[in-house]
Every structure is written in structure tokens, then in C-alpha cells.
Coordinates of C-alpha atoms in Angstrom, one line a residue:
X1 CA 54.6 -20.4 28.5
X2 CA 58.3 -20.1 27.1
X3 CA 59.7 -22.0 24.2
X4 CA 61.8 -23.8 26.6
X5 CA 59.0 -24.8 28.7
X6 CA 57.1 -26.0 25.7
X7 CA 60.0 -27.9 24.9
X8 CA 60.3 -29.7 28.2
X9 CA 56.5 -30.6 28.1
X10 CA 56.9 -32.2 24.9
X11 CA 59.9 -34.4 25.9
X12 CA 57.8 -35.9 28.5
X13 CA 54.8 -37.1 26.2
X14 CA 54.9 -40.7 24.9
X15 CA 55.7 -41.1 21.2
X16 CA 52.4 -41.2 18.8
X17 CA 51.8 -44.8 18.1
X18 CA 52.7 -45.7 14.3
X19 CA 49.9 -46.0 12.0
X20 CA 50.1 -49.7 11.4
X21 CA 50.3 -50.6 15.1
X22 CA 47.5 -52.5 16.5
X23 CA 46.0 -52.2 20.1
X24 CA 47.8 -54.6 22.0
X25 CA 46.3 -54.1 25.5
X26 CA 43.2 -56.4 26.2
X27 CA 39.7 -54.4 26.6
X28 CA 38.2 -55.0 30.1
X29 CA 35.3 -57.0 30.1
X30 CA 32.1 -55.6 28.9
X31 CA 34.2 -52.8 27.1
X32 CA 34.5 -52.5 23.4
X33 CA 37.3 -51.0 21.9
X34 CA 37.0 -48.0 19.9
X35 CA 38.8 -47.8 16.3
X36 CA 42.2 -47.3 15.4
X37 CA 43.5 -43.9 14.6
X38 CA 44.1 -45.3 11.2
X39 CA 40.1 -45.5 11.2
X40 CA 40.1 -41.9 11.7
X41 CA 42.0 -40.8 8.4
X42 CA 39.6 -38.3 6.6
X43 CA 38.2 -40.5 3.2
X44 CA 37.9 -38.1 0.4
X45 CA 35.1 -38.2 -2.2
X46 CA 35.7 -39.4 -5.4
X47 CA 36.8 -36.5 -7.9
X48 CA 33.9 -34.7 -9.8
X49 CA 33.6 -35.3 -13.2
X50 CA 34.9 -32.7 -15.7
X51 CA 32.4 -29.9 -16.4
X52 CA 30.7 -30.3 -19.8
X53 CA 32.2 -28.7 -23.0
X54 CA 29.5 -25.9 -24.1
X55 CA 29.5 -24.8 -27.6
X56 CA 29.8 -21.1 -28.3
X57 CA 26.9 -19.2 -29.3
X58 CA 25.5 -20.1 -32.6
X59 CA 27.7 -23.1 -33.0
X60 CA 26.6 -26.6 -32.8
X61 CA 26.8 -28.6 -29.7
X62 CA 28.4 -32.1 -30.0
X63 CA 25.5 -33.4 -27.9
X64 CA 23.3 -32.2 -30.8
X65 CA 24.5 -35.0 -33.1
X66 CA 23.2 -37.7 -31.0
X67 CA 20.0 -39.0 -32.3
X68 CA 18.4 -38.9 -28.4
X69 CA 19.7 -35.4 -27.6
X70 CA 17.5 -33.0 -25.8
X71 CA 18.7 -30.6 -27.9
X72 CA 16.5 -32.3 -30.8
X73 CA 18.8 -31.8 -33.8
X74 CA 22.0 -33.1 -35.5
X75 CA 24.3 -30.3 -36.5
X76 CA 23.8 -26.7 -37.1
X77 CA 22.5 -24.5 -34.4
X78 CA 21.1 -26.3 -31.3
X79 CA 17.4 -25.4 -30.5
X80 CA 18.5 -24.5 -27.0
X81 CA 20.2 -21.4 -28.5
X82 CA 18.0 -20.4 -31.4
X83 CA 19.5 -17.9 -33.9
X84 CA 17.2 -15.1 -32.6
X85 CA 17.9 -15.6 -29.1
X86 CA 21.9 -15.4 -29.9
X87 CA 21.1 -12.4 -31.9
X88 CA 19.3 -10.7 -28.9
X89 CA 22.2 -11.3 -26.8
X90 CA 24.7 -10.1 -29.2
X91 CA 22.8 -6.9 -29.6
X92 CA 22.8 -6.4 -25.9
X93 CA 26.3 -7.2 -25.8
X94 CA 27.2 -4.9 -28.5
X95 CA 25.1 -2.2 -26.7
X96 CA 27.5 -2.5 -23.8
X97 CA 25.0 -4.4 -21.7
X98 CA 26.7 -7.9 -20.1
X99 CA 24.4 -10.8 -21.4
X100 CA 22.1 -12.3 -18.6
X101 CA 23.9 -14.6 -16.2
X102 CA 21.5 -17.5 -16.6
X103 CA 22.3 -21.0 -14.9
X104 CA 21.6 -22.6 -18.1
X105 CA 24.5 -21.7 -19.7
X106 CA 26.9 -22.5 -17.0
X107 CA 25.7 -26.3 -16.0
X108 CA 24.3 -29.4 -17.8
X109 CA 21.2 -28.9 -19.6
X110 CA 18.2 -31.1 -18.2
X111 CA 17.2 -33.6 -21.1
X112 CA 13.6 -33.8 -19.5
X113 CA 12.8 -30.2 -20.1
X114 CA 14.0 -27.6 -22.8
X115 CA 13.9 -24.0 -21.4
X116 CA 13.2 -21.0 -24.0
X117 CA 16.0 -18.6 -23.9
X118 CA 14.3 -17.0 -27.0
X119 CA 12.1 -15.8 -24.3
X120 CA 14.6 -15.0 -21.8
X121 CA 16.7 -12.9 -23.9
X122 CA 13.8 -11.0 -25.4
X123 CA 12.7 -10.1 -21.4
X124 CA 16.4 -9.0 -20.7
X125 CA 16.5 -6.7 -23.8
X126 CA 13.0 -5.4 -23.0
X127 CA 13.9 -4.7 -19.4
X128 CA 16.9 -2.7 -20.1
X129 CA 15.3 -0.5 -22.7
X130 CA 12.1 0.0 -20.1
X131 CA 15.1 0.9 -17.4
X132 CA 16.7 3.5 -19.9
X133 CA 13.0 5.1 -20.4
X134 CA 12.5 5.1 -16.6
X135 CA 15.8 7.1 -16.3
X136 CA 15.0 9.6 -19.1
X137 CA 14.0 13.3 -18.8
X138 CA 10.0 13.2 -18.1
X139 CA 9.5 14.7 -21.4
X140 CA 11.2 12.1 -23.2
X141 CA 9.1 9.3 -21.4
X142 CA 6.9 7.6 -23.6
X143 CA 5.4 4.2 -23.9
X144 CA 4.3 4.6 -27.4
X145 CA 7.4 4.2 -29.1
X146 CA 8.8 1.4 -26.8
X147 CA 10.2 -2.0 -28.2
X148 CA 7.7 -4.2 -26.8
X149 CA 4.1 -4.9 -28.2
X150 CA 0.5 -6.5 -27.2
X151 CA 1.3 -9.9 -28.4
X152 CA 3.7 -10.6 -25.3
X153 CA 2.0 -11.3 -22.0
X154 CA 5.5 -11.3 -20.4
X155 CA 6.2 -8.1 -22.1
X156 CA 3.1 -6.6 -20.6
X157 CA 3.8 -8.0 -17.3
X158 CA 7.4 -6.2 -17.5
X159 CA 5.8 -3.2 -18.3
X160 CA 3.4 -3.3 -15.7
X161 CA 5.7 -4.2 -13.0
X162 CA 8.1 -1.1 -13.9
X163 CA 5.6 1.3 -14.1
X164 CA 4.3 0.5 -10.8
X165 CA 7.7 0.9 -9.2
X166 CA 8.4 4.0 -10.7
X167 CA 4.9 5.9 -10.5
X168 CA 3.2 5.1 -7.3
X169 CA 4.4 8.1 -5.6
X170 CA 5.3 11.9 -5.7
X171 CA 7.9 13.5 -3.1
X172 CA 7.0 17.3 -2.1
X173 CA 8.5 18.9 1.2
X174 CA 9.9 15.6 2.4
X175 CA 6.4 13.8 2.2
X176 CA 5.0 11.2 0.0
X177 CA 2.1 11.5 -2.1
X178 CA 0.0 9.6 -4.7
X179 CA 1.0 9.8 -8.6
X180 CA -2.2 8.6 -10.0
X181 CA -4.8 11.4 -10.3
X182 CA -1.8 13.7 -9.2
X183 CA -3.2 16.6 -7.1
X184 CA -6.7 15.2 -6.4
X185 CA -5.8 14.8 -2.7
X186 CA -4.4 16.7 -0.3
X187 CA -3.0 14.0 2.0
X188 CA 0.4 12.1 1.9
X189 CA 0.6 8.4 1.8
X190 CA 3.6 7.8 3.5
X191 CA 4.1 5.6 7.0
X192 CA 3.7 8.8 9.0
X193 CA 0.5 9.5 7.3
X194 CA -0.8 5.9 7.4
X195 CA -0.1 5.5 11.0
X196 CA -2.2 8.6 11.7
X197 CA -4.9 7.0 9.9
X198 CA -5.1 3.8 11.9
X199 CA -4.8 6.0 14.8
X200 CA -8.1 8.0 13.4
X201 CA -9.7 4.6 12.9
X202 CA -9.3 3.8 16.4
X203 CA -10.5 7.4 17.7
X204 CA -13.7 6.5 15.2
X205 CA -14.7 3.5 17.0
X206 CA -14.4 5.1 20.4
X207 CA -16.6 8.1 18.8
X208 CA -18.9 5.1 17.7
X209 CA -19.1 3.1 20.9
X210 CA -16.8 0.4 19.3
X211 CA -18.8 0.0 16.1
X212 CA -17.8 0.1 12.6
X213 CA -21.0 1.8 11.5
X214 CA -24.5 3.0 12.6
X215 CA -26.6 2.4 9.5
X216 CA -29.3 -0.6 10.3
X217 CA -27.5 -2.8 7.7
X218 CA -28.5 -6.3 8.0
X219 CA -26.5 -9.4 6.3
X220 CA -25.2 -7.2 3.6
X221 CA -23.5 -9.4 0.6
X222 CA -21.7 -6.4 -0.8
X223 CA -20.2 -3.7 0.8
X224 CA -18.3 -0.7 -0.7
X225 CA -15.4 1.3 1.6
X226 CA -14.9 4.6 -0.4
X227 CA -11.5 6.4 0.2
X228 CA -10.5 3.4 2.1
X229 CA -6.7 4.6 2.9
X230 CA -5.0 2.0 4.8
X231 CA -7.9 -0.4 4.4
X232 CA -8.3 -1.1 7.9
X233 CA -12.1 -0.4 7.8
X234 CA -12.6 -2.9 5.0
X235 CA -10.4 -5.4 6.7
X236 CA -12.5 -5.7 9.7
X237 CA -15.7 -5.3 7.8
X238 CA -14.9 -8.4 5.8
X239 CA -14.3 -10.2 9.3
X240 CA -17.3 -9.1 10.8
X241 CA -19.1 -10.2 7.5
X242 CA -17.4 -13.4 6.1
X243 CA -20.1 -14.0 3.5
X244 CA -19.9 -10.7 2.2
X245 CA -17.6 -9.1 -0.2
X246 CA -15.9 -6.2 0.8
X247 CA -14.2 -3.8 -1.8
X248 CA -12.1 -0.6 -0.9
X249 CA -11.1 1.9 -3.4
X250 CA -8.1 4.6 -3.1
X251 CA -5.9 6.7 -5.1
X252 CA -3.3 4.8 -3.4
X253 CA -2.2 1.4 -3.4
X254 CA -1.0 1.3 0.3
X255 CA -3.2 -1.6 1.5
X256 CA -1.8 -4.7 2.7
X257 CA -1.8 -7.6 0.7
X258 CA -2.5 -10.1 3.8
X259 CA -6.4 -9.5 4.2
X260 CA -9.4 -11.8 4.4
X261 CA -10.0 -13.8 1.3
X262 CA -13.3 -12.0 1.0
X263 CA -11.8 -8.1 0.8
X264 CA -10.3 -6.7 -2.1
X265 CA -8.9 -3.3 -2.8
X266 CA -8.8 -1.2 -6.1
X267 CA -7.0 2.1 -7.2
X268 CA -9.6 4.5 -8.6
X269 CA -10.9 8.0 -8.0
X270 CA -14.2 8.4 -6.5
X271 CA -14.9 11.9 -8.4
X272 CA -14.9 10.1 -11.7
X273 CA -17.6 7.9 -13.1
X274 CA -18.0 4.6 -11.3
X275 CA -17.4 1.5 -13.3
X276 CA -19.0 -1.3 -10.6
X277 CA -22.3 -2.8 -11.6
X278 CA -25.2 -0.5 -10.8
X279 CA -27.7 -1.5 -8.4
X280 CA -25.1 -4.0 -6.8
X281 CA -24.1 -2.8 -3.0
X282 CA -26.0 -3.2 0.2
X283 CA -23.8 -0.7 2.0
X284 CA -21.6 2.2 0.6
X285 CA -19.3 3.7 3.4
X286 CA -17.2 6.8 3.3
X287 CA -15.2 8.4 6.2
X288 CA -13.0 11.8 6.4
X289 CA -13.6 12.8 2.9
X290 CA -13.2 16.2 3.0
X291 CA -11.2 18.1 0.6
X292 CA -11.6 15.2 -1.7
X293 CA -15.1 15.7 -3.1
X294 CA -16.0 19.0 -4.8
X295 CA -19.8 17.9 -5.4
X296 CA -21.2 16.1 -2.5
X297 CA -24.6 15.7 -4.3
X298 CA -23.1 14.0 -7.4
X299 CA -21.2 11.6 -5.0
X300 CA -24.5 10.3 -3.4
X301 CA -26.1 10.1 -6.8
X302 CA -23.4 7.8 -7.5
X303 CA -24.0 5.8 -4.3
X304 CA -27.9 5.9 -5.2
X305 CA -26.8 4.7 -8.5
X306 CA -24.9 1.8 -7.4
X307 CA -26.9 0.5 -4.0
X308 CA -29.3 -2.1 -4.4
X309 CA -32.9 -0.7 -3.7
X310 CA -32.9 -0.9 0.2
X311 CA -29.4 -0.4 0.8
X312 CA -27.6 2.1 2.9
X313 CA -25.0 5.0 2.3
X314 CA -23.0 6.2 5.5
X315 CA -20.9 9.2 5.6
X316 CA -19.0 10.4 8.7
X317 CA -17.0 13.6 8.4
X318 CA -15.6 16.1 11.0
X319 CA -14.7 19.6 11.0
X320 CA -11.6 21.7 10.7
X321 CA -12.1 24.7 12.9
X322 CA -12.1 23.8 16.6
X323 CA -15.1 25.6 18.7
X324 CA -15.8 25.7 22.5
X325 CA -18.9 25.6 24.7
X326 CA -17.3 27.6 27.2
X327 CA -16.1 30.5 25.4
X328 CA -12.5 29.5 25.7
X329 CA -12.0 29.4 21.8
X330 CA -13.3 32.8 20.9
X331 CA -13.2 34.7 17.6
X332 CA -9.6 36.0 18.5
X333 CA -8.2 32.5 19.5
X334 CA -5.4 31.4 17.3
X335 CA -7.6 28.0 16.3
X336 CA -10.6 30.1 15.2
X337 CA -7.6 31.7 12.8
X338 CA -6.4 28.2 11.9
X339 CA -9.9 26.8 11.0
X340 CA -10.8 30.0 8.6
X341 CA -7.6 29.7 6.8
X342 CA -8.1 25.9 6.2
X343 CA -11.6 26.6 5.1
X344 CA -10.6 29.4 2.8
X345 CA -7.4 27.6 1.2
X346 CA -10.1 24.5 0.6
X347 CA -12.2 26.9 -1.4
X348 CA -9.0 27.9 -3.7
X349 CA -8.4 24.0 -3.7
X350 CA -11.9 23.7 -5.2
X351 CA -12.9 20.9 -2.9
X352 CA -14.4 22.6 0.7
X353 CA -13.7 21.4 4.2
X354 CA -17.0 21.9 5.5
X355 CA -18.4 18.6 4.2
X356 CA -19.9 17.6 7.7
X357 CA -22.1 20.4 7.7
X358 CA -23.9 19.5 4.2
X359 CA -24.2 15.6 4.4
X360 CA -27.7 15.1 5.4
X361 CA -29.0 18.0 2.7
X362 CA -26.9 16.5 -0.2
X363 CA -28.1 13.0 0.6
X364 CA -31.9 13.7 0.8
X365 CA -31.1 15.6 -2.8
X366 CA -29.8 12.9 -4.1
X367 CA -33.0 10.6 -3.4
X368 CA -32.3 9.0 -0.1
X369 CA -34.8 8.6 2.4
X370 CA -34.7 7.9 6.1
X371 CA -31.9 10.1 6.7
X372 CA -30.4 10.1 10.1
X373 CA -27.7 12.8 11.2
X374 CA -25.8 11.9 14.4
X375 CA -23.8 14.9 15.9
X376 CA -20.4 14.3 17.3
X377 CA -17.8 16.1 19.4
X378 CA -13.9 15.8 19.0
X379 CA -12.3 17.2 22.3
X380 CA -8.9 18.0 21.5
X381 CA -7.0 16.9 24.5
X382 CA -8.3 15.1 27.8
X383 CA -9.7 18.3 29.1
X384 CA -13.2 16.6 29.3
X385 CA -14.7 14.9 32.6
X386 CA -16.6 12.1 31.0
X387 CA -14.1 9.4 30.8
X388 CA -15.1 8.1 27.7
X389 CA -15.0 11.7 26.0
X390 CA -11.4 12.4 27.8
X391 CA -10.2 8.9 26.2
X392 CA -11.5 10.3 22.8
X393 CA -9.6 13.6 23.4
X394 CA -6.4 11.7 24.1
X395 CA -6.6 9.8 20.8
X396 CA -7.5 12.9 18.9
X397 CA -5.0 15.2 20.4
X398 CA -2.4 12.2 19.1
X399 CA -3.8 12.1 15.8
X400 CA -3.6 15.8 15.7
X401 CA -0.2 16.1 17.0
X402 CA 1.4 13.1 14.4
X403 CA -1.0 14.3 11.4
X404 CA -1.5 17.6 11.3
X405 CA 1.4 18.6 8.9
X406 CA 0.1 15.9 6.3
X407 CA -3.3 17.9 6.7
X408 CA -2.1 21.3 5.4
X409 CA 1.5 20.8 4.0
X410 CA 0.4 20.2 0.0
X411 CA -2.9 22.3 0.5
X412 CA -1.0 25.3 2.0
X413 CA 1.6 25.1 -0.5
X414 CA -0.2 24.0 -3.7
X415 CA -3.5 26.2 -3.1
X416 CA -2.3 28.8 -0.6
X417 CA 1.4 29.5 -2.2
X418 CA 2.7 29.2 1.3
X419 CA 6.3 28.2 1.9
X420 CA 7.6 25.4 3.9
X421 CA 8.9 27.5 6.6
X422 CA 5.3 29.4 6.9
X423 CA 3.7 26.2 6.9
X424 CA 5.7 24.7 9.9
X425 CA 5.3 28.3 11.7
X426 CA 1.6 27.8 11.4
X427 CA 1.5 24.2 12.9
X428 CA 3.6 25.2 15.7
X429 CA 1.2 27.7 16.8
X430 CA -1.6 25.2 16.7
X431 CA 0.5 22.8 18.5
X432 CA 1.1 25.3 21.3
X433 CA -2.3 26.0 22.0
X434 CA -2.7 22.1 22.3
X435 CA -0.6 22.3 25.2
X436 CA -2.7 24.7 27.1
X437 CA -5.2 22.7 29.5
X438 CA -7.3 26.1 29.8
X439 CA -8.2 25.5 25.9
X440 CA -11.7 23.6 26.0
X441 CA -11.8 23.3 22.4
X442 CA -13.4 20.4 20.2
X443 CA -14.0 19.4 16.5
X444 CA -17.7 19.0 15.5
X445 CA -18.6 16.0 13.3
X446 CA -21.7 14.4 11.7
X447 CA -22.3 10.5 11.1
X448 CA -25.1 10.5 8.5
X449 CA -26.7 7.7 6.8
X450 CA -29.4 6.9 4.7
X451 CA -31.6 4.5 2.5
X452 CA -32.4 3.9 -1.0
X453 CA -36.0 3.6 -1.3
X454 CA -37.4 -0.1 -1.7
X455 CA -39.3 0.6 -4.8
X456 CA -36.4 2.8 -6.5
X457 CA -36.4 2.2 -10.4
X458 CA -33.5 0.1 -11.7
X459 CA -30.4 2.2 -12.7
X460 CA -29.5 2.7 -16.1
X461 CA -26.1 1.9 -17.4

């Protein structure tokens, strides 16, 4: 619309009524007239009171001279900003660090509560020093000469928080690994590997006909899951036995925080001396600990010492060398080369990958009785005719496809001296064989469980 047209339309409009003009036309019966245009004028709120005048650091506040003041003093440095806190903030400023932004320094103080700015300023100073330590070169990092001490629970809390934030993980070849007991375990703990662990849990449920265990346990009151990983088995056991305490241990703190109230997780190394109370568990469970335990007999002795008389231990392991019953995976097949290589590098690693073959023997040597071994087959792909095994093969192929790199990357590069490119080329050959339906390979495995004798003598600490 042009400017001439706008002017023409505007000339036809009636003039606006004045602000003091009352409505003269009588309203029809039953109709209430609305407010006048003057009633629609905005009503501004009263202006806010002027902000309080705060004293400079180290100077007296006018409020402090009042007998009923929240500062509790009369003249001099107010107790809200003590001389020590002033010195701490000035020290931060002198070192080039801005004082902490605190609403207590920019608003009217509450007269019903006296905040402790001494503690806050010290907290900020310690936080600054800890950040400087975390960014220093590794050889310069030391907690022995830090500014905090054992007398302040606040400082200890800050220390623990920062140590956790900076020291949980290590990155190698694009994968994330645990830092506690660095190098004790070959597997990563990043999201890719954690997803693979949950897929493996589903596959194990299929292999056990949807059961979480095979040992004949009855109303356990305390359960231990060794090498709990993502904690999915421990969580489901806690839901299955809500009256039992379920403890999961692992090198990595990757477990969820939203768990059943009877489920707890602890960061620990199973190969060290256990700190649990002796004769206190009804059931101890482990799964896929291959390449993690150097002495399986000692592991089962630890289980024996910490089980109640009559308690059960169960270990589930599978092999890493594919085999076949129809000769499709023979001595010259790449999968055979793969398995032999993993077993050889595992020996160099110091923790073998053949645990599934020795579980029963080592369990009996540790003193367990009524030991049962249940053999298993894990098809690689859906080549079996049985529908149950076909489904298990599909899930096993999925976990191998997504998790194979995590299985061998650290193992081959650290213990075998391989390059990243060599590992990827080796992985590619394995996955190429997975795409060939004529390969009827599977991974053997065992579920072994045994009982501590009812007449076992109490274990000594």
C-alpha cells in the first residue's frame, strides 16, 4: 500500500476520544460497559529502593555499628568478612586470579544467617591450586606438597572430586581405558565397549535360557559380581533378589547411579587381596574374565575364603579361537590363525585367554565340591538350523562386529608391539570371514559352578 493510500485511509478514521471523555452512549440492557481507555494506562510499580552501600574489603560497615546488626560487631572489620578471608581474596587477586563471584558480596546480607566466607575464600584458593596441579606436567604433579591438609573435610572433598575428574581414564589409539591399576585390563571402557558388554549380557542370557546363573542358589543374602563391567548383571540380580545385598566390583567406575537400593558398586582389582569380610557371601559370580586373571587357582581361593560354608561360586568363560564341527574352520583357516595369535599374545601379556578350559580343575584345586561344568557353543553368525542357536549366533556376530577392536587393540599394541594399522588390517580379515556363510565356526565356552563345603573351617583374616 502506497503512502497516499495510507493517508487516505487514515483520513476516514474517526478521531480518537480524549482521555477525559466519558462514554455517553447508554449500554443496552444486560450489557456491562468496559473500562474507559484511561483505565488501560499502564501502572508503573514504585521505584526499587537504592542498593545498600557495601564496605570495601577490610573496612567497617555502617551496619556493624548497630547493636542489632547481623554482623555482630561495633566498628572495625565486620565478622562477615574476617581478616583471614580478606587476605585470601587479596592473595588470589595478587596472583592474577579474579576473586570469586559471590552473591553475598553484591546483595543485602540476610540477617538470619551468617555465611562463612572464610571457608569459601579458602575453598576457591585450594581449587585454583588444584587446577594448576592438574595442568602441570606429569612429573611435576604431586599431592604431597599441596596447600590443603587433612584437617578440612571441605578440602578433602575438593581433592577427591578433582582427582576423579582427571584420573579415571586414559586414551590410546582412539579408545578410552581405565587409569586405576593402569594396564591391568586389556579392554576399553568407552561407550562403544560398554554397549558391547550389554549386548554380551543379552547373549549370555540366551545361552543360559534366559537365566542369570546356573548354580542352585537359594535365597542368597549377599552376592558378589566380580568384574561387573556396566553393572547390568548385578542390577538384574538385585531386582531378582530384593532382600539380598549385591556388590559389583570393577577397575572402571562406569556403572549407572540409578540402581536398586540393594545394589552397590566399588572400584577394585580382583587380583589384589580382597578386603571384604571373610565367610560373608552366599554367591560369587564372574563372567568373561579371560585375560584379566593370571592365577585362577588363587582367584578361586579368594572366592573360597569369602564364601559362607555352603555358598556357591560360578564362572562363565568362552574361548577366543573359533572352531567347527564340519571342517569349515580348519588348521589353515584365518580364524585359526586369529585364535592362535590371541592366545600367544595373551601369554606375553601374562594373563591367558584359555580360562574356559581350566575353570573346573582350578575350582576343585581351591577346595570346592560338587563342581559342575556346562559346555556351550557360541555360533559366529546365524548359520545353525536350530532357531535358538540361530538367534544366539546373530547376537554373537553383532558383539564381535562392534567389539572386536576393543578386544585386541591394547593387547596387540602393548603386548604384541603391533601398530594401529596392523591391528585394523587383522580385524578386517576376521570380519571378512564373518561375511562368508560357508564358515560354520563357533566359540567354545563353559559355565562352571561349585560349592564350598558345609563343614568348611572358618577362614582366617
